[in-house]
Amino acid sequence: MNSNTLQEAREIAARRRDLSDWFKRVLIERLSLQLEPEEIANDSPLFGSGLGLDSVDALEIAIAVETEFGVSITDEDLHAFRSVNTVLDFIEERMPENV
Amino acid sequence: MMKESYKLARNNVALLNLQTDGRFRVSGPDAEVALNQLISVDLEVLSFWKGVIGLFLTETANIMAIATIFKCEDGFYIFTEADSADDLCQYLAAEIPTRGAVFEDLRNSHEWLSVLGPRAQDVMSKSAGEDILGLPYLSFEENERLGVTLFRMGFCGEFEYRLLIPVDRGEAVATLLLEGGAEFGIGQVSPEIMHVLMLEMRSLTKADLPENSDPIQAGLHWMISFRKESLRGGEVIHKMKLAAARQSLMLRIDQSGCVTKGDRLQIEGQDVGFLSCVVYSPTLETDIGLAFIDQEFAQNGVSFDAKGRNCNTKAMGASAPLFVTKTVQSA
């Protein structure tokens, strides 16, 4: 594990924050959630006790991620859909420019 | 011993006696109105026999207790971890009667057991009947076969059932579960393992948080009904959500045994946060922790210098839950 400089840390955090903001807006718009982006924490559970999404919502999220990032998602990949952060990790790992 | 107990819970099934956890009841015709004035979620939209996770907050939005609330026909069950049980008991005992409802502390009258792990469903369907397989997460039933109130809840990424048992029957029910669960490898373990199991999934207890934490910096937004009228601490929460100075972040720590609660996190020698709790994760074979980090750096992927009292190490922001459990894989 390497240390970041302050500048690197700011850049990493800013990139992640942008991605997170985008994803929260998609969640709210596509799933008609009665929330503002700043009312969703990055580690909020998406299903069950958290945002209370269901399997139909999961499909909607998968379509949004595929459309926006060109990342294809299989049934096995649905394990990644646990929280906002785990979805963002999945996107960052699989984005075409990172493959 | 802890490692064996942990393995039992993550690989098979464990029985825990959560004796020191808070278990309370609020009842009477005004129970819903009374409790709704004190909790961060909206109980009016909660269905009977269902549960919700919420927060008891002060007027200045400091977290007093994290609790799971279940609605029954004549009131509510309220459960909380041991670390906030006494405070919550005192608070509810003072507040509920003034709002026209009845408060009961069930800690002396009822045992509180947990059956937890990938094989928990097998144990419970054998002991309590196959119907319990249809019991959804965050719901409960009166189980006649065992003579208990049976709750499906849990915070460890595993199947988990909790049993509220009149105290005179506690031992008999525990024996029945251990005998019935023998074929699935059940064992009784210390409730101390619960903290590690929970933190790996970022299920927090009050003890994981610094004094006077608010739910926004703690990242517990999902336990708040933001549109609820007269949300206790609501003014502070709505301001805080736009301008929190710090944000909590789960960390994977490079070297185990090096840092502990309260130790500082730095980047290029500049203090940017601190650890509010640290535990060893047997699954990840390293320490993990919750940290409170300056907002501009509080994102996954950023790495920090963690300054222990005797040695230094690295720590990196990580997504929660920290791994996929066997239970989730099989589901």
Coordinates of C-alpha atoms in Angstrom, one line a residue:
Chain A
M1 CA 0.0 0.0 0.0
N2 CA 1.6 3.3 -1.1
S3 CA 1.1 6.7 0.5
N4 CA -0.7 9.5 -1.5
T5 CA 0.6 13.0 -1.6
L6 CA -2.0 15.6 -0.7
Q7 CA -2.5 16.5 -4.3
E8 CA -2.9 12.8 -5.4
A9 CA -5.3 12.2 -2.5
R10 CA -7.4 15.2 -3.5
E11 CA -7.5 14.0 -7.1
I12 CA -8.5 10.4 -6.2
A13 CA -11.2 11.7 -3.8
A14 CA -12.6 14.2 -6.4
R15 CA -12.8 11.5 -9.1
R16 CA -14.6 9.2 -6.8
R17 CA -16.9 11.9 -5.5
D18 CA -17.9 12.8 -9.1
L19 CA -18.7 9.2 -9.9
S20 CA -20.6 8.8 -6.7
D21 CA -22.7 12.0 -7.4
W22 CA -23.5 10.7 -10.8
F23 CA -24.6 7.3 -9.5
K24 CA -26.8 8.8 -6.8
R25 CA -28.5 11.0 -9.4
V26 CA -29.2 7.9 -11.6
L27 CA -30.6 6.0 -8.6
I28 CA -32.9 8.8 -7.7
E29 CA -34.1 9.5 -11.3
R30 CA -34.5 5.9 -12.4
L31 CA -36.0 4.6 -9.3
S32 CA -38.0 7.7 -8.4
L33 CA -36.5 7.8 -4.9
Q34 CA -37.9 10.7 -2.7
L35 CA -34.3 11.7 -1.7
E36 CA -31.6 14.2 -2.6
P37 CA -28.2 13.0 -3.6
E38 CA -26.7 14.3 -0.3
E39 CA -29.2 12.1 1.6
I40 CA -27.6 9.0 0.4
A41 CA -24.3 7.9 2.0
N42 CA -21.8 6.0 0.0
D43 CA -22.0 2.9 2.2
S44 CA -25.8 2.9 2.5
P45 CA -27.0 -0.7 1.9
L46 CA -29.0 -0.7 -1.4
F47 CA -31.4 -3.5 -0.4
G48 CA -33.2 -4.7 2.7
S49 CA -32.9 -2.3 5.6
G50 CA -31.0 0.4 3.7
L51 CA -32.6 2.1 0.7
G52 CA -35.1 -0.7 0.5
L53 CA -34.5 -1.5 -3.2
D54 CA -35.7 -4.8 -4.8
S55 CA -34.6 -7.2 -7.6
V56 CA -36.5 -5.1 -10.2
D57 CA -34.6 -2.0 -9.0
A58 CA -31.3 -4.0 -9.3
L59 CA -32.1 -4.7 -12.9
E60 CA -32.7 -1.0 -13.5
I61 CA -29.4 -0.1 -11.9
A62 CA -27.6 -2.7 -14.0
I63 CA -29.1 -1.3 -17.2
A64 CA -28.1 2.2 -16.2
V65 CA -24.5 1.1 -15.5
E66 CA -24.3 -0.7 -18.8
T67 CA -25.7 2.2 -20.8
E68 CA -23.6 4.9 -19.2
F69 CA -20.3 3.1 -18.8
G70 CA -20.4 0.2 -21.4
V71 CA -19.8 -2.2 -18.6
S72 CA -21.7 -5.5 -19.1
I73 CA -23.1 -7.2 -16.0
T74 CA -23.8 -10.9 -15.5
D75 CA -25.9 -12.5 -12.8
E76 CA -22.8 -13.3 -10.8
D77 CA -21.8 -9.7 -10.8
L78 CA -25.0 -8.8 -8.8
H79 CA -23.0 -9.6 -5.7
A80 CA -21.4 -6.2 -6.3
F81 CA -24.7 -4.4 -5.8
R82 CA -24.6 -4.2 -2.1
S83 CA -24.0 -0.5 -1.5
V84 CA -23.2 2.7 -3.6
N85 CA -19.5 2.1 -2.9
T86 CA -19.5 -1.5 -4.1
V87 CA -21.2 -0.6 -7.3
L88 CA -18.7 2.2 -7.8
D89 CA -15.8 -0.2 -7.2
F90 CA -17.4 -2.5 -9.8
I91 CA -17.6 0.3 -12.4
E92 CA -14.1 1.5 -11.8
E93 CA -12.7 -2.0 -12.2
R94 CA -14.6 -2.8 -15.4
M95 CA -14.7 0.5 -17.3
P96 CA -13.4 -0.2 -20.8
E97 CA -10.3 2.1 -20.5
N98 CA -9.3 0.1 -17.4
V99 CA -9.6 -3.4 -19.0
Chain B
M1 CA -11.1 -19.2 21.0
M2 CA -12.4 -16.0 19.4
K3 CA -11.1 -17.2 16.0
E4 CA -13.0 -20.6 16.4
S5 CA -16.2 -18.8 17.4
Y6 CA -15.9 -16.4 14.5
K7 CA -15.4 -19.4 12.1
L8 CA -18.5 -21.1 13.5
A9 CA -20.6 -18.0 12.8
R10 CA -19.2 -17.4 9.3
N11 CA -19.0 -21.0 8.1
N12 CA -21.8 -22.9 10.0
V13 CA -24.0 -21.5 12.7
A14 CA -23.6 -20.1 16.2
L15 CA -25.8 -19.6 19.2
L16 CA -25.3 -16.4 21.1
N17 CA -26.9 -15.2 24.3
L18 CA -27.2 -11.4 23.9
Q19 CA -27.9 -11.0 27.6
T20 CA -26.6 -7.4 27.9
D21 CA -28.4 -6.1 24.7
G22 CA -31.3 -3.7 25.2
R23 CA -34.8 -5.1 24.7
F24 CA -37.8 -2.9 25.5
R25 CA -41.5 -2.6 24.7
V26 CA -43.7 0.4 24.3
S27 CA -47.4 -0.2 24.3
G28 CA -50.8 1.4 24.7
P29 CA -53.1 3.3 22.4
D30 CA -50.7 6.2 22.1
A31 CA -47.6 4.1 21.6
E32 CA -47.0 5.0 18.0
V33 CA -47.4 8.7 18.5
A34 CA -45.2 8.6 21.5
L35 CA -42.3 6.7 19.9
N36 CA -42.6 8.5 16.6
Q37 CA -41.7 11.7 18.3
L38 CA -38.4 10.2 19.5
I39 CA -37.2 8.1 16.6
S40 CA -35.6 9.2 13.2
V41 CA -37.7 7.0 11.0
D42 CA -41.4 7.3 10.3
L43 CA -43.3 4.6 12.2
E44 CA -46.6 5.6 10.7
V45 CA -45.6 3.9 7.4
L46 CA -44.3 0.8 9.1
S47 CA -46.6 -2.3 8.7
F48 CA -47.6 -4.6 11.5
W49 CA -45.2 -7.5 12.1
K50 CA -42.4 -5.6 10.3
G51 CA -39.3 -3.9 11.6
V52 CA -37.1 -0.9 10.7
I53 CA -33.7 0.4 11.8
G54 CA -33.6 3.9 13.2
L55 CA -31.8 6.3 15.5
F56 CA -32.7 8.0 18.8
L57 CA -31.2 11.5 18.5
T58 CA -30.9 14.4 20.8
E59 CA -32.3 17.8 19.8
T60 CA -28.8 18.7 18.4
A61 CA -28.8 15.5 16.3
N62 CA -26.3 13.6 18.4
I63 CA -26.7 9.8 18.3
M64 CA -28.1 8.4 21.5
A65 CA -28.8 4.9 20.3
I66 CA -29.0 2.8 17.1
A67 CA -32.1 0.6 17.4
T68 CA -34.3 -1.9 15.6
I69 CA -38.0 -1.3 16.1
F70 CA -40.7 -3.9 15.3
K71 CA -44.4 -3.0 15.2
C72 CA -47.0 -5.3 16.7
E73 CA -50.7 -4.8 17.1
D74 CA -50.5 -3.2 20.6
G75 CA -47.2 -1.5 20.4
F76 CA -43.5 -1.8 19.5
Y77 CA -40.5 -3.9 20.4
I78 CA -37.2 -1.9 20.6
F79 CA -33.8 -3.6 20.5
T80 CA -30.4 -2.0 20.8
E81 CA -26.8 -3.1 21.4
A82 CA -25.4 -3.4 24.9
D83 CA -23.4 -0.2 24.6
S84 CA -26.4 2.0 24.5
A85 CA -28.9 -0.2 26.4
D86 CA -28.8 1.6 29.7
D87 CA -28.9 5.1 28.2
L88 CA -31.8 4.2 26.0
C89 CA -33.7 2.5 28.8
Q90 CA -33.3 5.6 31.0
Y91 CA -34.4 7.9 28.2
L92 CA -37.5 5.9 27.2
A93 CA -38.5 5.3 30.8
A94 CA -38.5 9.1 31.3
E95 CA -40.0 10.1 27.9
I96 CA -42.6 7.5 27.0
P97 CA -44.9 7.7 30.1
T98 CA -45.2 11.5 29.7
R99 CA -46.5 10.9 26.2
G100 CA -49.3 8.6 27.4
A101 CA -47.8 5.2 26.6
V102 CA -46.4 2.4 28.6
F103 CA -42.7 1.5 28.7
E104 CA -41.3 -1.9 29.8
D105 CA -37.7 -3.0 30.2
L106 CA -37.6 -6.7 29.1
R107 CA -34.0 -7.3 30.2
N108 CA -34.9 -9.1 33.4
S109 CA -38.0 -10.8 32.2
H110 CA -36.8 -12.1 28.8
E111 CA -33.8 -13.9 27.4
W112 CA -32.5 -12.7 24.0
L113 CA -30.8 -15.3 21.9
S114 CA -29.3 -15.2 18.4
V115 CA -28.9 -18.0 15.9
L116 CA -26.5 -16.7 13.3
G117 CA -24.7 -18.1 10.3
P118 CA -25.1 -19.7 6.8
R119 CA -26.8 -22.7 8.4
A120 CA -29.1 -20.7 10.7
Q121 CA -32.1 -21.3 8.5
D122 CA -31.5 -25.1 8.7
V123 CA -31.4 -25.0 12.5
M124 CA -34.4 -22.8 12.9
S125 CA -36.6 -24.6 10.4
K126 CA -35.9 -27.8 12.3
S127 CA -36.5 -26.3 15.7
A128 CA -39.3 -23.7 14.9
G129 CA -40.9 -25.3 11.9
E130 CA -40.4 -25.0 8.1
D131 CA -42.8 -22.0 8.0
I132 CA -40.0 -19.8 9.3
L133 CA -38.2 -20.1 5.9
G134 CA -40.9 -17.6 4.6
L135 CA -40.2 -15.1 7.3
P136 CA -38.8 -12.0 5.5
Y137 CA -35.8 -9.9 6.8
L138 CA -37.0 -7.4 9.4
S139 CA -40.2 -9.2 10.4
F140 CA -41.3 -11.4 13.2
E141 CA -43.8 -13.9 14.4
E142 CA -45.1 -15.6 17.6
N143 CA -43.7 -19.1 17.2
E144 CA -46.0 -21.5 19.0
R145 CA -43.7 -24.5 18.5
L146 CA -40.9 -22.9 20.5
G147 CA -43.1 -20.6 22.6
V148 CA -41.0 -17.6 21.7
T149 CA -41.3 -14.4 19.7
L150 CA -39.1 -15.0 16.7
F151 CA -37.4 -12.1 14.9
R152 CA -35.7 -12.2 11.5
M153 CA -33.0 -9.5 11.7
G154 CA -29.3 -9.3 11.7
F155 CA -26.3 -7.1 10.9
C156 CA -23.5 -9.5 10.0
G157 CA -24.3 -10.4 6.4
E158 CA -25.5 -13.9 7.6
F159 CA -28.9 -15.5 8.2
E160 CA -29.9 -14.5 11.7
Y161 CA -32.9 -15.2 13.9
R162 CA -33.4 -13.6 17.3
L163 CA -35.5 -15.2 20.0
L164 CA -37.2 -13.3 22.7
I165 CA -38.0 -15.9 25.4
P166 CA -39.6 -15.6 28.8
V167 CA -36.7 -16.0 31.2
D168 CA -38.0 -19.2 32.9
R169 CA -37.9 -21.0 29.5
G170 CA -34.6 -19.5 28.2
E171 CA -32.4 -22.5 29.2
A172 CA -34.8 -25.1 27.8
V173 CA -35.0 -23.3 24.4
A174 CA -31.2 -22.9 24.2
T175 CA -30.8 -26.6 24.9
L176 CA -33.4 -27.5 22.2
L177 CA -31.6 -25.3 19.7
L178 CA -28.2 -26.8 20.5
E179 CA -29.5 -30.4 20.3
G180 CA -31.5 -29.7 17.2
G181 CA -28.7 -27.8 15.5
A182 CA -25.9 -30.4 16.3
E183 CA -26.2 -31.9 12.8
F184 CA -25.5 -28.5 11.3
G185 CA -22.5 -27.9 13.5
I186 CA -24.0 -25.4 15.9
G187 CA -22.0 -24.2 18.9
Q188 CA -22.6 -21.6 21.6
V189 CA -20.2 -18.7 21.3
S190 CA -19.5 -15.5 23.2
P191 CA -21.4 -12.4 22.1
E192 CA -18.1 -10.6 21.9
I193 CA -17.6 -11.9 18.3
M194 CA -20.7 -9.9 17.3
H195 CA -18.7 -6.6 17.1
V196 CA -16.2 -8.0 14.5
L197 CA -18.9 -9.7 12.5
M198 CA -20.9 -6.4 12.4
L199 CA -18.0 -4.0 11.7
E200 CA -17.0 -6.2 8.7
M201 CA -20.4 -5.3 7.2
R202 CA -20.2 -1.7 8.5
S203 CA -23.1 -2.3 10.8
L204 CA -22.2 0.2 13.5
T205 CA -22.9 0.4 17.2
K206 CA -22.7 3.5 19.3
A207 CA -19.3 2.4 20.7
D208 CA -17.8 2.6 17.2
L209 CA -18.5 6.3 17.0
P210 CA -16.9 9.2 18.7
E211 CA -18.7 11.1 21.5
N212 CA -21.6 13.3 20.2
S213 CA -21.5 11.9 16.6
D214 CA -24.3 12.9 14.3
P215 CA -25.8 10.5 11.7
I216 CA -24.5 12.4 8.6
Q217 CA -20.8 12.3 9.5
A218 CA -21.4 8.7 10.7
G219 CA -22.8 7.8 7.2
L220 CA -26.1 6.6 8.7
H221 CA -28.3 8.6 6.3
W222 CA -30.4 5.5 5.5
M223 CA -31.7 5.4 9.1
I224 CA -33.3 8.8 8.7
S225 CA -36.7 9.6 7.2
F226 CA -35.6 13.0 5.8
R227 CA -39.2 14.1 4.9
K228 CA -40.6 13.2 8.3
E229 CA -42.4 16.1 10.0
S230 CA -40.9 17.1 13.3
L231 CA -37.7 15.0 12.8
R232 CA -35.9 15.3 16.1
G233 CA -32.6 17.2 15.4
G234 CA -33.9 17.8 11.9
E235 CA -32.7 21.4 11.6
V236 CA -29.1 20.3 12.3
I237 CA -29.4 17.2 10.1
H238 CA -30.6 19.2 7.0
K239 CA -27.7 21.7 7.5
M240 CA -25.1 19.0 8.1
K241 CA -26.0 17.0 5.0
L242 CA -24.8 19.9 2.9
A243 CA -21.7 20.8 4.8
A244 CA -20.4 18.1 7.1
A245 CA -16.8 18.8 8.1
R246 CA -15.9 15.2 8.3
Q247 CA -17.2 11.9 6.9
S248 CA -16.8 8.4 8.2
L249 CA -14.9 5.9 6.1
M250 CA -14.1 2.2 6.5
L251 CA -10.4 1.4 6.3
R252 CA -8.3 -1.6 5.6
I253 CA -5.2 -1.3 7.7
D254 CA -1.9 -2.7 6.3
Q255 CA -0.3 -4.0 9.5
S256 CA -2.4 -5.5 12.3
G257 CA -1.8 -4.6 15.9
C258 CA -0.3 -1.3 15.1
V259 CA -3.0 1.2 15.6
T260 CA -6.0 1.6 17.8
K261 CA -9.0 3.8 18.6
G262 CA -8.1 7.5 18.7
D263 CA -5.0 7.2 16.6
R264 CA -4.4 9.9 13.9
L265 CA -4.4 9.6 10.2
Q266 CA -2.2 11.8 8.1
I267 CA -1.3 12.5 4.5
E268 CA 2.2 14.1 3.9
G269 CA 2.4 14.8 7.7
Q270 CA -0.9 16.7 7.8
D271 CA -3.6 15.4 10.2
V272 CA -6.7 14.6 8.1
G273 CA -8.7 12.4 10.5
F274 CA -8.6 9.7 13.3
L275 CA -9.7 6.2 13.9
S276 CA -12.8 5.7 16.0
C277 CA -12.6 1.9 16.2
V278 CA -10.2 -0.9 15.1
V279 CA -10.7 -4.7 15.1
Y280 CA -9.0 -7.6 13.6
S281 CA -10.9 -9.3 10.7
P282 CA -10.2 -13.0 10.5
T283 CA -11.6 -13.2 7.0
L284 CA -9.4 -10.4 5.7
E285 CA -6.5 -11.3 7.9
T286 CA -5.8 -7.7 8.8
D287 CA -7.1 -5.0 11.0
I288 CA -10.1 -3.0 9.8
G289 CA -11.4 0.3 11.2
L290 CA -13.9 3.1 11.0
A291 CA -12.3 6.5 10.6
F292 CA -13.6 10.1 10.6
I293 CA -11.8 11.9 7.8
D294 CA -11.8 15.5 6.5
Q295 CA -14.5 15.7 3.9
E296 CA -12.1 16.4 0.9
F297 CA -10.2 13.2 1.5
A298 CA -13.0 10.9 2.7
Q299 CA -13.3 8.7 -0.3
N300 CA -12.4 5.1 -1.1
G301 CA -9.1 4.6 -2.8
V302 CA -7.3 7.3 -0.8
S303 CA -4.5 6.0 1.4
F304 CA -3.4 7.4 4.7
D305 CA -0.5 7.1 7.1
A306 CA -1.9 5.7 10.3
K307 CA 0.1 6.9 13.4
G308 CA 0.1 4.3 16.1
R309 CA 1.6 4.9 19.6
N310 CA 4.4 2.4 18.9
C311 CA 4.5 2.0 15.2
N312 CA 3.1 3.5 12.0
T313 CA 1.3 1.8 9.1
K314 CA -0.8 2.5 6.0
A315 CA -4.6 2.5 5.8
M316 CA -6.8 2.7 2.7
G317 CA -10.5 3.7 2.3
A318 CA -12.5 0.5 1.5
S319 CA -16.1 -0.2 0.5
A320 CA -18.6 -1.7 2.9
P321 CA -19.5 -4.5 3.2
L322 CA -15.9 -5.5 3.2
F323 CA -16.6 -8.9 1.6
V324 CA -19.4 -11.1 0.3
T325 CA -20.3 -13.7 3.0
K326 CA -21.2 -17.3 2.3
T327 CA -24.9 -16.5 3.1
V328 CA -25.0 -13.8 0.5
Q329 CA -23.2 -16.0 -2.1
S330 CA -25.7 -18.8 -1.5
A331 CA -28.7 -16.4 -1.7

